[in-house]
Short mmCIF file of C-alpha atoms in Angstrom, two decimals:
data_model
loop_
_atom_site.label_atom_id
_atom_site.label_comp_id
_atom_site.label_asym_id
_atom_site.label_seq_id
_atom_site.Cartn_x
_atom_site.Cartn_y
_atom_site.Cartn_z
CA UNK F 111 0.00 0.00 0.00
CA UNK F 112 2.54 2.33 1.28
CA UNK F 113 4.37 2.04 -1.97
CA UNK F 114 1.90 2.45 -3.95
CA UNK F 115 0.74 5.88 -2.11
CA UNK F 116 4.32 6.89 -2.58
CA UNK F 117 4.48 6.44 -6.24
CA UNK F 118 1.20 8.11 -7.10
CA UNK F 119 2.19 11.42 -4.63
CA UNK F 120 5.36 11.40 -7.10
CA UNK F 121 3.20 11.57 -10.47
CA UNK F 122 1.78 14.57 -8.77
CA UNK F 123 4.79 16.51 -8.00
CA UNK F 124 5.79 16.05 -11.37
CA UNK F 125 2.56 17.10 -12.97
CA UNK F 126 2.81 19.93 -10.57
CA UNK F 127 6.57 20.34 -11.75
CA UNK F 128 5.25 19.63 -15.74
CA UNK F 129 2.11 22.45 -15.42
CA UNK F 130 4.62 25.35 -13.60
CA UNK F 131 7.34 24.96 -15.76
CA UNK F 132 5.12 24.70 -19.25
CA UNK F 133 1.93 26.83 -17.95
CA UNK F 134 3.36 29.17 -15.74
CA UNK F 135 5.51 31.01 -18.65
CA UNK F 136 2.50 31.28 -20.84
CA UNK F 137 0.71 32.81 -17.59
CA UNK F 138 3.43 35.14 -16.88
CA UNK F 139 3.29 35.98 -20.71
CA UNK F 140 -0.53 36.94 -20.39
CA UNK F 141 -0.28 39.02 -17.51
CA UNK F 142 2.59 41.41 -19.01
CA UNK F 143 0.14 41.70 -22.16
CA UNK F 144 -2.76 42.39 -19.58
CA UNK F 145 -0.37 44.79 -17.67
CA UNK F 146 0.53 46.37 -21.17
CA UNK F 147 -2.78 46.90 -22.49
CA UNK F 148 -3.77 48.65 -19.58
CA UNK F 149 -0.61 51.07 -19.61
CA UNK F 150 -1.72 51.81 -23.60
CA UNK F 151 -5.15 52.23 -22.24
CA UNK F 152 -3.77 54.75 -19.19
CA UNK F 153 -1.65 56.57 -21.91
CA UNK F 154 -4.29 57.08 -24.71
CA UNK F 155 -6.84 58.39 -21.99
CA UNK F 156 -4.50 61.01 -20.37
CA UNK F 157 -3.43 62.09 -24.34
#
């Protein structure tokens, strides 16, 4: 049993390893054009 437990709380560390290193750039990515879009938005008000 114990072996088994172990073995299945390893896939999900490295799913959780897989979806951070593969998802979290593309999330990162999103934000900044979020973030951007809102600075253009800020600037072409105020202009």
């Amino acid at each position: 049993m114990g072996d088994s437990q172990a073995s299945f709380s390893d896939d999900i560390i490295a799913l959780e390893l897989f979806t951070v290193l593969f998802l979290l750039p593309a999330d990162v990515a999103g934000l900044l054009l979020a973030f951007r879009g809102l600075i253009w938005n800020t600037v072409i008000r105020r202009s």
